[in-house]
Coordinates of N, CA and C in Angstrom, one line a residue:
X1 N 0.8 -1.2 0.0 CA 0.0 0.0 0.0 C 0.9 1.2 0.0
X2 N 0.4 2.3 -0.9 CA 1.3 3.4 -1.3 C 0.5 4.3 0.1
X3 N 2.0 5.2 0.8 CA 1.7 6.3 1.8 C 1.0 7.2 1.1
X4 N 0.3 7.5 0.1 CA -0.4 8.6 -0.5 C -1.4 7.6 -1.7
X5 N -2.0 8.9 -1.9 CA -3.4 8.3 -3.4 C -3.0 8.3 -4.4
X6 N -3.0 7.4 -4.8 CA -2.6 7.2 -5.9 C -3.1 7.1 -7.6
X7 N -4.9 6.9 -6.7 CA -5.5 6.7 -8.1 C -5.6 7.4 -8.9
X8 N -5.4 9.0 -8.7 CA -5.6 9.9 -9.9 C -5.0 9.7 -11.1
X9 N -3.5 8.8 -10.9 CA -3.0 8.5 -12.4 C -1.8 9.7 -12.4
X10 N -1.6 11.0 -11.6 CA -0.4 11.6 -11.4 C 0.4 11.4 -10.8
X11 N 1.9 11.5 -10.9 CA 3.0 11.4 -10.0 C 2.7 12.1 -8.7
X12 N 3.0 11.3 -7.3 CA 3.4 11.7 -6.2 C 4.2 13.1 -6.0
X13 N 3.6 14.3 -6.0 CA 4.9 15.2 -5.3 C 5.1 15.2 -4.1
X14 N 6.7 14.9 -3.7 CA 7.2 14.8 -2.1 C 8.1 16.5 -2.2
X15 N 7.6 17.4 -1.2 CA 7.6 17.8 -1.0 C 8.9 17.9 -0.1
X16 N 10.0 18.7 0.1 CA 11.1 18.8 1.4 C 11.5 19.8 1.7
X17 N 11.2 20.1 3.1 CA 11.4 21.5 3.5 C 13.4 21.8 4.0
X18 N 13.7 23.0 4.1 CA 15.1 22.7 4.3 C 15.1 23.2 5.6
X19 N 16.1 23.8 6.1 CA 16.3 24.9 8.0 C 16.0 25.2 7.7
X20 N 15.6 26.1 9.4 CA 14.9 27.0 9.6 C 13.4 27.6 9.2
X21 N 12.6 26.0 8.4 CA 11.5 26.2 8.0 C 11.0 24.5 8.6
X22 N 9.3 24.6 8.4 CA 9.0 23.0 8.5 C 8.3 22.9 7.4
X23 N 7.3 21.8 7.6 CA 6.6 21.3 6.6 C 5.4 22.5 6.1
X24 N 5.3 23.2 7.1 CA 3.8 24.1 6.6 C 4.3 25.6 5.7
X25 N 5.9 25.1 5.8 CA 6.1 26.4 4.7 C 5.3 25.8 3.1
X26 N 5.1 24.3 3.2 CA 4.5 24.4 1.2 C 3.3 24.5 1.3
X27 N 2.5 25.0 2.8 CA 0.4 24.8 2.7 C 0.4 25.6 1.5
X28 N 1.0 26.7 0.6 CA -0.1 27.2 -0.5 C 0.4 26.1 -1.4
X29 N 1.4 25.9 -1.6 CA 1.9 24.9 -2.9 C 0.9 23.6 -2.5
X30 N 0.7 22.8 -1.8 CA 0.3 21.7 -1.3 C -1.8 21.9 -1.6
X31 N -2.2 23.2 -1.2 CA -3.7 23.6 -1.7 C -3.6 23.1 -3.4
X32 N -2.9 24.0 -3.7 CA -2.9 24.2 -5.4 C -2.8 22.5 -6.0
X33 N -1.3 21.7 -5.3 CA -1.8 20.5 -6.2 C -2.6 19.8 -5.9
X34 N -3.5 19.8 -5.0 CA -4.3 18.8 -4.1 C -5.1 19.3 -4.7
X35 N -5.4 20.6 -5.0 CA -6.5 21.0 -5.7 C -6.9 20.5 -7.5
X36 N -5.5 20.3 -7.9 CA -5.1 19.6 -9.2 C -5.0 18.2 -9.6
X37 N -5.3 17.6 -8.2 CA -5.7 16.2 -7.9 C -4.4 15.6 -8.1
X38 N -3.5 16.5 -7.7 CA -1.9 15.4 -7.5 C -2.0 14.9 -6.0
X39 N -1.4 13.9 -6.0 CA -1.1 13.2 -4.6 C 0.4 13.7 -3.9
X40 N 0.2 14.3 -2.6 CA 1.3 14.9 -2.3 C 1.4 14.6 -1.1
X41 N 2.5 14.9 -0.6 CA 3.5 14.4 1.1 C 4.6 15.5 1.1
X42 N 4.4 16.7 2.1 CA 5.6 17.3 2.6 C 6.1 16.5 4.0
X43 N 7.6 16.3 3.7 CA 8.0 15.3 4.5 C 8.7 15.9 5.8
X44 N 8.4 15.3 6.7 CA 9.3 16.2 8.1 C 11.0 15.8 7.6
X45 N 11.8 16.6 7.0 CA 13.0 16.3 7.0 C 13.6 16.9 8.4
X46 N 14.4 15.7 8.9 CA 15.1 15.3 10.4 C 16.5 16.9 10.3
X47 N 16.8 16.9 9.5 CA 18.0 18.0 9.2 C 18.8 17.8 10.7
X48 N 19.0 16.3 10.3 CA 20.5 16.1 11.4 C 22.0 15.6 10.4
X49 N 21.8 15.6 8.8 CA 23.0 15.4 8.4 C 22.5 14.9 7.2
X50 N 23.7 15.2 5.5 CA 23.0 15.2 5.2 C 22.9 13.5 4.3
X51 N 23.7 12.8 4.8 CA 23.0 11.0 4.7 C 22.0 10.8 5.3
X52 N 22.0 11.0 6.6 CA 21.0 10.7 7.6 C 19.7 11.2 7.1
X53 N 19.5 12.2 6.2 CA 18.4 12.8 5.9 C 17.8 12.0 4.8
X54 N 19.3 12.1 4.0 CA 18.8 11.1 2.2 C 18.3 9.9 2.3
X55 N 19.1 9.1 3.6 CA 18.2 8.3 3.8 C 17.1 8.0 4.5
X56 N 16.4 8.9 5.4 CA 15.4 8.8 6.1 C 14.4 9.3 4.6
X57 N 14.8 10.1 3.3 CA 14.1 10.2 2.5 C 13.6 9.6 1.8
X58 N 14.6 8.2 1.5 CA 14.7 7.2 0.7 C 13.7 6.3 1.2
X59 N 13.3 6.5 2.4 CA 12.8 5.3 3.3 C 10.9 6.1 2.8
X60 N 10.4 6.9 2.8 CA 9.4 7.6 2.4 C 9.2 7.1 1.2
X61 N 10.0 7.7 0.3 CA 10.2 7.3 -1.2 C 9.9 6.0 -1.1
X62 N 10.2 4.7 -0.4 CA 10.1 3.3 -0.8 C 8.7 3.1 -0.2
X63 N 7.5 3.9 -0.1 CA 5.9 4.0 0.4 C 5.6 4.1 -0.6
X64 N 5.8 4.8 -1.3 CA 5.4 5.5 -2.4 C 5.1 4.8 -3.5
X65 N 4.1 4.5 -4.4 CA 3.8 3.7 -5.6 C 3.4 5.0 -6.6
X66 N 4.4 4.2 -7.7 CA 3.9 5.0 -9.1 C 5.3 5.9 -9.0
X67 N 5.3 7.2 -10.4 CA 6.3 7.9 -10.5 C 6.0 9.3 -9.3
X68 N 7.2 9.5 -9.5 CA 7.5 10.9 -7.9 C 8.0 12.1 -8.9
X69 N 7.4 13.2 -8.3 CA 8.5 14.5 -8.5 C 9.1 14.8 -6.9
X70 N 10.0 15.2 -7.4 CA 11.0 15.9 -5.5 C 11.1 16.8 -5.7
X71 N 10.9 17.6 -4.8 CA 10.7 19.3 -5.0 C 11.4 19.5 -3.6
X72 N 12.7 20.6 -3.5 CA 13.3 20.6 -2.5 C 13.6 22.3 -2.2
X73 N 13.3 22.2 -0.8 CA 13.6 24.0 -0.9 C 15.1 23.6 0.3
X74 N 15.8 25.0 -0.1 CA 17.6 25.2 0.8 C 18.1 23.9 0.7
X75 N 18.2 23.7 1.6 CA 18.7 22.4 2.3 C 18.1 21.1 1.8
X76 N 17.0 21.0 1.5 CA 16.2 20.3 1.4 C 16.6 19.8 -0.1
X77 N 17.1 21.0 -1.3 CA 17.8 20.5 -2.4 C 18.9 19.4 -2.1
X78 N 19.3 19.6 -1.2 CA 21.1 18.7 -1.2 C 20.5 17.3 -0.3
X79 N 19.2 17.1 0.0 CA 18.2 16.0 0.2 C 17.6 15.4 -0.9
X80 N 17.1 16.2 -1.5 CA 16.7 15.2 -2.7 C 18.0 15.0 -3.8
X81 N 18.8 15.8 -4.1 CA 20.4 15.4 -4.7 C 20.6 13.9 -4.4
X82 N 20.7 13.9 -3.2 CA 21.3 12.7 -2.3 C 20.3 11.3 -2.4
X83 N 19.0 11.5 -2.1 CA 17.8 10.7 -1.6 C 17.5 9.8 -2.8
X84 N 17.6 10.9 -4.3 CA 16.8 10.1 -5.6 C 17.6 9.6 -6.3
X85 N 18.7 9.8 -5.8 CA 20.1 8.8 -6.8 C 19.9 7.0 -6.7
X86 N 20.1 6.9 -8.0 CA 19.4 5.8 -8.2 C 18.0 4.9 -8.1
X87 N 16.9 5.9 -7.9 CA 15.7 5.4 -7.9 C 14.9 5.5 -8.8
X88 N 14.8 5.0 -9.9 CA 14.0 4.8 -10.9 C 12.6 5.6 -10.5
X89 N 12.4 5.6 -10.0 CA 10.8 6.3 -9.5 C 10.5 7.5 -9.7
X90 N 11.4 7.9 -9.5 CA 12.1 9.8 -9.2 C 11.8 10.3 -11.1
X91 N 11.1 11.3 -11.3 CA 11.0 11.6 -13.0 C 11.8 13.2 -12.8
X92 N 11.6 13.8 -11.6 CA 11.7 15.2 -12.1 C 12.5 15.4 -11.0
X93 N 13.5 16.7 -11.0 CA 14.0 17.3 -9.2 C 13.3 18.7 -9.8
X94 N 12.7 19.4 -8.9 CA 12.0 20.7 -8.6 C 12.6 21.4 -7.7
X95 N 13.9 22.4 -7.8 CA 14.4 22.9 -6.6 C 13.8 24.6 -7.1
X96 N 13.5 24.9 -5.4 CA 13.2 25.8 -4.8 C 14.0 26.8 -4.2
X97 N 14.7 27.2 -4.5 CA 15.7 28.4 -3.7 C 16.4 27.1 -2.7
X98 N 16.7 26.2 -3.5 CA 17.4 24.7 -2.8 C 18.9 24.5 -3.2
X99 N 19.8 23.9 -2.8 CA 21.0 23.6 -3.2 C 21.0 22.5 -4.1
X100 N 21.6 22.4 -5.0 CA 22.2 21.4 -5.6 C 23.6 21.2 -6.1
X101 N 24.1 20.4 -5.2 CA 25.8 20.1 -5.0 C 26.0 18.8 -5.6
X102 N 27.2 19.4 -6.4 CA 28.1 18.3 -6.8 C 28.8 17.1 -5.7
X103 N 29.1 16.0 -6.2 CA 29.9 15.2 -5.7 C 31.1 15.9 -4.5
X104 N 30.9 15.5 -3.4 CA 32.0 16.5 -2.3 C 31.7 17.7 -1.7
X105 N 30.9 18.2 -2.3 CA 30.3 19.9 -2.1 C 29.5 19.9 -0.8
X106 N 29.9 20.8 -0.5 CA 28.8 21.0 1.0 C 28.1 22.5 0.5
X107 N 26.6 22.5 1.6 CA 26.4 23.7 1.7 C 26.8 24.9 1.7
X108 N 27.4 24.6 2.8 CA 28.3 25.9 3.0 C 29.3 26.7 2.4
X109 N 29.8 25.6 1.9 CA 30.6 25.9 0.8 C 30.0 26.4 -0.4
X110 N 28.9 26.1 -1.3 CA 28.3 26.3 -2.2 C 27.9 27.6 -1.8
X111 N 27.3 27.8 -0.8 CA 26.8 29.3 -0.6 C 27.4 30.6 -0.5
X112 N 28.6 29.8 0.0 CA 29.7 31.0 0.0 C 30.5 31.3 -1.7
X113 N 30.3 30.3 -2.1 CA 31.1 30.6 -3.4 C 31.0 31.8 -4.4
X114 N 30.0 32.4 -4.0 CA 29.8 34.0 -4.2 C 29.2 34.7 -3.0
X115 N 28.9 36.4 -3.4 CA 28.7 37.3 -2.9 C 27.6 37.6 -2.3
X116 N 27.0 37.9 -1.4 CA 25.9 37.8 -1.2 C 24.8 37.5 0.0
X117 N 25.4 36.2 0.1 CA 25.0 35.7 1.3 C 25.4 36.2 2.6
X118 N 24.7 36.5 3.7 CA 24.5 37.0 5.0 C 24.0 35.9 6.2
X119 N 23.8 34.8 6.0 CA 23.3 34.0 7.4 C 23.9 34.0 8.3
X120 N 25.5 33.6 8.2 CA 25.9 33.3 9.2 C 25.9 34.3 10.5
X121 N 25.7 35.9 10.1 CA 25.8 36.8 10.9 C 24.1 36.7 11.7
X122 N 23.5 35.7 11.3 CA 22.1 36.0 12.1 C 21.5 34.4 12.9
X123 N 22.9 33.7 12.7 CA 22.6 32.6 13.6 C 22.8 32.4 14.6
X124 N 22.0 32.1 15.9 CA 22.4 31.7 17.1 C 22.4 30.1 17.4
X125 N 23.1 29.7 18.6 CA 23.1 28.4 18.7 C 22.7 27.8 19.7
X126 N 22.7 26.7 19.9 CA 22.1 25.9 21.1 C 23.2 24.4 21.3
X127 N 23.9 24.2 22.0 CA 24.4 22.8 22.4 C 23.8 21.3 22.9
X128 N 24.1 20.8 22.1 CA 22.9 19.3 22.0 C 23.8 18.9 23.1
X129 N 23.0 17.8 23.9 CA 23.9 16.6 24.6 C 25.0 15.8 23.8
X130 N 24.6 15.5 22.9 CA 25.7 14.5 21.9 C 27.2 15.4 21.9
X131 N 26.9 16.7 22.3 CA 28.3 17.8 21.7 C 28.2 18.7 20.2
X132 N 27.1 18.1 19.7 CA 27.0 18.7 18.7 C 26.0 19.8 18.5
X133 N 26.0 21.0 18.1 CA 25.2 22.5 18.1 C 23.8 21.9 16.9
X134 N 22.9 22.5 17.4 CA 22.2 23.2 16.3 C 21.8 24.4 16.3
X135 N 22.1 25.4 15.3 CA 21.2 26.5 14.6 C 20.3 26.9 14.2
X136 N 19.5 28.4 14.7 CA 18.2 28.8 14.7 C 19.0 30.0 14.0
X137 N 17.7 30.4 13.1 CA 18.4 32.1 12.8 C 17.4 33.1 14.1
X138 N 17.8 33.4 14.4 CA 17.7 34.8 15.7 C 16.3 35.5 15.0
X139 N 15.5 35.1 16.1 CA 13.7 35.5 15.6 C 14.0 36.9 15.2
X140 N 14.6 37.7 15.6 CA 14.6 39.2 15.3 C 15.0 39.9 13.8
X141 N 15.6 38.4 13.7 CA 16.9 39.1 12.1 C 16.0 38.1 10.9
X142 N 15.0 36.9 11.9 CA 14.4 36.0 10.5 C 13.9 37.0 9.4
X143 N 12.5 37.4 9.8 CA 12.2 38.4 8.4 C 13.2 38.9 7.0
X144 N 13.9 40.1 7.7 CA 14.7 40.2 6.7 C 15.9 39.5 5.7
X145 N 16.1 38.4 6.7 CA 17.1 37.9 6.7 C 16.6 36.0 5.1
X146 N 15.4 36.1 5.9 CA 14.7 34.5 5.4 C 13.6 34.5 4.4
X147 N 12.5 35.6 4.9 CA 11.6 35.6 4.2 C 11.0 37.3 3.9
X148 N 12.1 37.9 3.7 CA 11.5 39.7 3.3 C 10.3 39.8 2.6
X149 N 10.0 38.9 1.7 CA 8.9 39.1 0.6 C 7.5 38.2 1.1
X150 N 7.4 37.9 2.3 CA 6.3 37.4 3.1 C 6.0 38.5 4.4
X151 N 4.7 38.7 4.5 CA 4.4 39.8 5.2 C 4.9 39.6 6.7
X152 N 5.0 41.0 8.1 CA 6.0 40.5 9.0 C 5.4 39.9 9.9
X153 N 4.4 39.7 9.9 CA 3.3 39.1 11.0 C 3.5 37.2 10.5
X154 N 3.6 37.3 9.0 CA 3.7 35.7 8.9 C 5.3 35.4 8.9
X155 N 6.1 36.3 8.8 CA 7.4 35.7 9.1 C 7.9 35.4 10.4
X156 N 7.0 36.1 11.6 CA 7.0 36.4 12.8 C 6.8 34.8 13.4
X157 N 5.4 34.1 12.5 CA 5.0 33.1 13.3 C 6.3 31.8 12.9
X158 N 6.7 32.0 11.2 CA 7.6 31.3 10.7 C 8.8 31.4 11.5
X159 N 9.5 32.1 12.3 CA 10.3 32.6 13.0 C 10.3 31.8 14.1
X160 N 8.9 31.3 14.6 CA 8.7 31.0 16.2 C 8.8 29.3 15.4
X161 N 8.7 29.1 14.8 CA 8.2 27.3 14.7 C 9.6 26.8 13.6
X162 N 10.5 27.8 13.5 CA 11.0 27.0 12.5 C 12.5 25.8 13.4
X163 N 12.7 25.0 12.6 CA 12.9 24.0 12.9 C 14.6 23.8 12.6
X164 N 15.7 23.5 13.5 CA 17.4 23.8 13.7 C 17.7 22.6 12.6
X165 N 18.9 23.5 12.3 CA 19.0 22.1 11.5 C 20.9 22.2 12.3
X166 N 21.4 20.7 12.6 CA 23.0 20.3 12.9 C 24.2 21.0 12.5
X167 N 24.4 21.8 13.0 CA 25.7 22.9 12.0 C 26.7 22.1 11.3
X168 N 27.3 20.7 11.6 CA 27.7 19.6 10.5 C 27.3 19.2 9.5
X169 N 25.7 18.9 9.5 CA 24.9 19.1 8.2 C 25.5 20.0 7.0
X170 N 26.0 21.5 7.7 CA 25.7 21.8 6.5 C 27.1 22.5 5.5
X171 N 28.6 21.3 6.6 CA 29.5 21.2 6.1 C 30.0 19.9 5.2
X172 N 28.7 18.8 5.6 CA 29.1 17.6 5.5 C 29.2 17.3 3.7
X173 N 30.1 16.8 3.1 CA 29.7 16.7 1.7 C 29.0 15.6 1.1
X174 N 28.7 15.7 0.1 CA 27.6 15.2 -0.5 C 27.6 14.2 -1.4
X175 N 27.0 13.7 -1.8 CA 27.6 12.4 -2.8 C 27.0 12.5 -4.5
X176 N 27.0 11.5 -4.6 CA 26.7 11.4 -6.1 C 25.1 12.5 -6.6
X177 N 25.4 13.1 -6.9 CA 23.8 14.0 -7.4 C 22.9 13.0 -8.5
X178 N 22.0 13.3 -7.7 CA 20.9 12.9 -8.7 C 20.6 13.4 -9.9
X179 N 20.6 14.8 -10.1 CA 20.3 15.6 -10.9 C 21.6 15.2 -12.4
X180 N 22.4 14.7 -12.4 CA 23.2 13.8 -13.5 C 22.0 13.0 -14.1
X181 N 21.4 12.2 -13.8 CA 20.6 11.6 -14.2 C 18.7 11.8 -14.7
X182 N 18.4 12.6 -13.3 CA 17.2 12.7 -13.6 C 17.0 14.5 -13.8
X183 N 15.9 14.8 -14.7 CA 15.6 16.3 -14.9 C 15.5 17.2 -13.9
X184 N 16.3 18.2 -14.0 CA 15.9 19.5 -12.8 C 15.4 20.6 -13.6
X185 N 14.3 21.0 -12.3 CA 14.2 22.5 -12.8 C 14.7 23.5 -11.8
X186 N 14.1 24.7 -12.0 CA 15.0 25.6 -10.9 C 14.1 27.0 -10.5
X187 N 13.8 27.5 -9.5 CA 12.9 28.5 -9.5 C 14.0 29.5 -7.5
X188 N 14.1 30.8 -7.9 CA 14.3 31.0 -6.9 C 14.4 32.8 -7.0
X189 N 14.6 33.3 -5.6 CA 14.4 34.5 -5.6 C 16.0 35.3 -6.5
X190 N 15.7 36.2 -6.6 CA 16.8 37.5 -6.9 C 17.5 37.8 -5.7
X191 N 16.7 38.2 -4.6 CA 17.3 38.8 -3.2 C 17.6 37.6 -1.9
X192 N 17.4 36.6 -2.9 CA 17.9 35.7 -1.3 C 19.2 35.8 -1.0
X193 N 18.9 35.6 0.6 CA 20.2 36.0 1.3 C 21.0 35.3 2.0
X194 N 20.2 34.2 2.0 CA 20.8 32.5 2.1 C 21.9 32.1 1.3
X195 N 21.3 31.8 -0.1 CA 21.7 31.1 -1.2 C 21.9 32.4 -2.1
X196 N 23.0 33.4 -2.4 CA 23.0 34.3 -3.6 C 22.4 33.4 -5.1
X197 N 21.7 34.8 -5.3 CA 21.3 34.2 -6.9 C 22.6 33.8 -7.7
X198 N 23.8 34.4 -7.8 CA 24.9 34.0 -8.4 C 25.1 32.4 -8.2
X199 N 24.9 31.5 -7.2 CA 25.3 30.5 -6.8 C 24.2 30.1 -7.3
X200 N 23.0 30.4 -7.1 CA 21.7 29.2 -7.7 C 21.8 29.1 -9.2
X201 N 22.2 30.0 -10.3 CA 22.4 30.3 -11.5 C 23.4 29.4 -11.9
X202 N 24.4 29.1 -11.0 CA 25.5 28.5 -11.5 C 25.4 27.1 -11.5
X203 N 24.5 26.7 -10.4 CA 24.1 25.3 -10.0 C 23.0 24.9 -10.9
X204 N 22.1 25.7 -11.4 CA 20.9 25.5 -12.3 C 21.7 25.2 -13.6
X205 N 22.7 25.9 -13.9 CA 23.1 26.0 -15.2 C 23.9 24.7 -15.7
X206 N 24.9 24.1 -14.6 CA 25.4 23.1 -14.5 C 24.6 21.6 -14.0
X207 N 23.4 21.8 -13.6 CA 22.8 20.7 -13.6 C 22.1 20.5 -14.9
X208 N 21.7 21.0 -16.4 CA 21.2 21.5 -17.5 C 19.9 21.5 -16.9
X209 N 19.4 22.4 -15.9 CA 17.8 22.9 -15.7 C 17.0 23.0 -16.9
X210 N 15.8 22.1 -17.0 CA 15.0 22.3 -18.2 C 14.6 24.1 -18.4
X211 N 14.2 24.2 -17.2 CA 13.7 25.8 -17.2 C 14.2 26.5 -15.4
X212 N 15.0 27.4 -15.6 CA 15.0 28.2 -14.8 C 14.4 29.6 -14.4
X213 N 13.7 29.8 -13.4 CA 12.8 31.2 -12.9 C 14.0 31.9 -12.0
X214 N 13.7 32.9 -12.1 CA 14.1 33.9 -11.2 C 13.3 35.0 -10.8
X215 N 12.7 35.0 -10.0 CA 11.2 36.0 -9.4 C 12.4 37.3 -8.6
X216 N 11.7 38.3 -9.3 CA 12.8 39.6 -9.0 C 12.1 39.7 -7.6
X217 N 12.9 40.2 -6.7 CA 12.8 40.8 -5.8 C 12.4 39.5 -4.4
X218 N 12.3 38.6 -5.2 CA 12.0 37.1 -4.3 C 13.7 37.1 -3.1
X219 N 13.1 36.4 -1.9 CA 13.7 36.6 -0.8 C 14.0 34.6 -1.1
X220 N 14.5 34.1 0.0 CA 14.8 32.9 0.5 C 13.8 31.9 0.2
X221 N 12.6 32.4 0.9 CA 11.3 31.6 0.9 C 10.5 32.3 -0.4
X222 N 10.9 32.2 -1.1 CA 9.8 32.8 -2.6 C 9.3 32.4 -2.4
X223 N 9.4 31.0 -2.5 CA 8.3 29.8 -3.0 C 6.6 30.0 -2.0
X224 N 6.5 31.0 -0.7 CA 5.5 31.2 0.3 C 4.7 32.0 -0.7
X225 N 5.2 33.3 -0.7 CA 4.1 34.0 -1.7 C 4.2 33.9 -3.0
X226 N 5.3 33.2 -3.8 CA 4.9 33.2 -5.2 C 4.8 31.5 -5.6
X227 N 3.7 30.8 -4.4 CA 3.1 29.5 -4.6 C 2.9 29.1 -6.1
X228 N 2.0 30.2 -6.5 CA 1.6 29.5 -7.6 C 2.5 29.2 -9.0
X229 N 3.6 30.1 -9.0 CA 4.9 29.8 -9.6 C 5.3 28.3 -9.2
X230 N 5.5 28.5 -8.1 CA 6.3 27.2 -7.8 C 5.1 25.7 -8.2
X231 N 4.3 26.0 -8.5 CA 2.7 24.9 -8.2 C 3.4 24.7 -10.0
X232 N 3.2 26.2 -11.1 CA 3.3 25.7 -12.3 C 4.1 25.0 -12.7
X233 N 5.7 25.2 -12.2 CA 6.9 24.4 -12.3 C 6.9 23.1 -11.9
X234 N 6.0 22.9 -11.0 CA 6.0 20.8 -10.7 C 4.8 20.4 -11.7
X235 N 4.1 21.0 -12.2 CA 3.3 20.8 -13.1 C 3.9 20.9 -14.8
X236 N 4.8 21.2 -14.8 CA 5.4 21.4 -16.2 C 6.4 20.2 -15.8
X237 N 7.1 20.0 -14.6 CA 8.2 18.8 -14.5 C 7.6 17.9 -14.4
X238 N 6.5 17.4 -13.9 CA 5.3 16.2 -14.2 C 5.0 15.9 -15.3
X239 N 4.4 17.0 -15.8 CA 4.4 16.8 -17.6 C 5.3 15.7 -18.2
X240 N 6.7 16.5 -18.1 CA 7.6 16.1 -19.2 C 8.0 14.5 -18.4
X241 N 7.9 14.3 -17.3 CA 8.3 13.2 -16.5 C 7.4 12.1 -17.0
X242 N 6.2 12.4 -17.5 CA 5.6 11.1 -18.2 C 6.2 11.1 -19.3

């Protein structure tokens, strides 16, 4: 029995949120396909590392009947990179203001490889028992910092619920990309402050993205207020995935 419905006859979209966000950052994208009669799952990604993730993804993914799109936002790109290598099932990657790293590559690394980016100056930390930290970005600095282009009252609540991810995570490197294999598309802000647009350009460019978006003046989390952008792009990667 497949973890979702399957009878409509469309590919499964799995959904993956990256830090400092959860699963209810995709409720408008998730209305729109559900409303489109796709069968969808945003998945609680663990964001304690980034195997530990690929494979807690992999493990979802093996519920699942029929073909998948993976749509990944930040962090959550360098989860589906990792998760869909090798799974026949997987038609499309859908990254969202997401990473996608080569063989070796870390986050961190990638993000820094240009100009632009500002997180590190807005993270605070917390010490696990194991010895290992995780990171929050600083409720005060999220808005401008994560989601400018979402109003401040809903960045405020996004701020209070969002979810640490392992500061190892997001040095750890990465393995074989999926995106060699299966189709990527690419959609992401102009102003994010996370991921510079310079870096997502270069990573869309080099994975050969069927179609790449750039929404001017889009922050980190585009994908919140310009849902339905992001809704048409898994709908156009479904398409071509049959």
């Amino acid at each position: 029995m497949s973890i979702t419905d399957t009878t409509s006859g469309k590919p499964t979209v799995v959904l993956v949120h990256g830090a400092f966000a959860e699963s209810a950052s995709w409720n408008g994208v998730i209305a729109a396909l559900l409303g489109d009669g796709f069968p969808a799952i945003a998945v609680a990604n663990p964001l304690r590392g980034v195997k530990y993730d690929a494979d807690y993804l992999r493990s979802v993914l093996a519920q699942i009947q029929g073909p998948i799109v993976l749509v990944g936002h930040s962090y959550g790109g360098t989860v589906i990179t990792n998760g869909a290598t090798g799974n026949g099932q997987v038609k499309a990657l859908v990254y969202v203001g997401g990473f996608a790293p080569d063989t070796g590559e870390s986050a961190a690394e990638l993000a820094g490889r240009y100009e632009g980016g500002s997180l590190g100056e807005t993270l605070t930390a917390v010490k696990l028992p194991t010895g290992e930290t995780d990171l929050y970005i600083r409720q005060d600095r999220y808005h401008a910092q994560f989601a400018a282009d979402s109003p401040a009252a809903d960045a405020a609540v996004m701020a209070v619920t969002q979810r640490p991810i392992v500061e190892s995570a997001l040095n750890e490197p990465s393995a074989e990309p999926a995106w060699r294999a299966i189709p990527s598309w690419f959609l992401f802000g102009s102003e994010d402050k996370n991921i510079p647009a310079a870096v997502q350009r270069f990573m869309a460019e080099r994975a050969g993205s069927r179609r790449t978006v750039e929404l001017a003046g889009g922050s980190h989390t585009v994908g919140i207020p310009e849902a339905a952008a992001v809704v048409e792009l898994i709908r156009e990667a479904a398409a071509a995935g049959r």
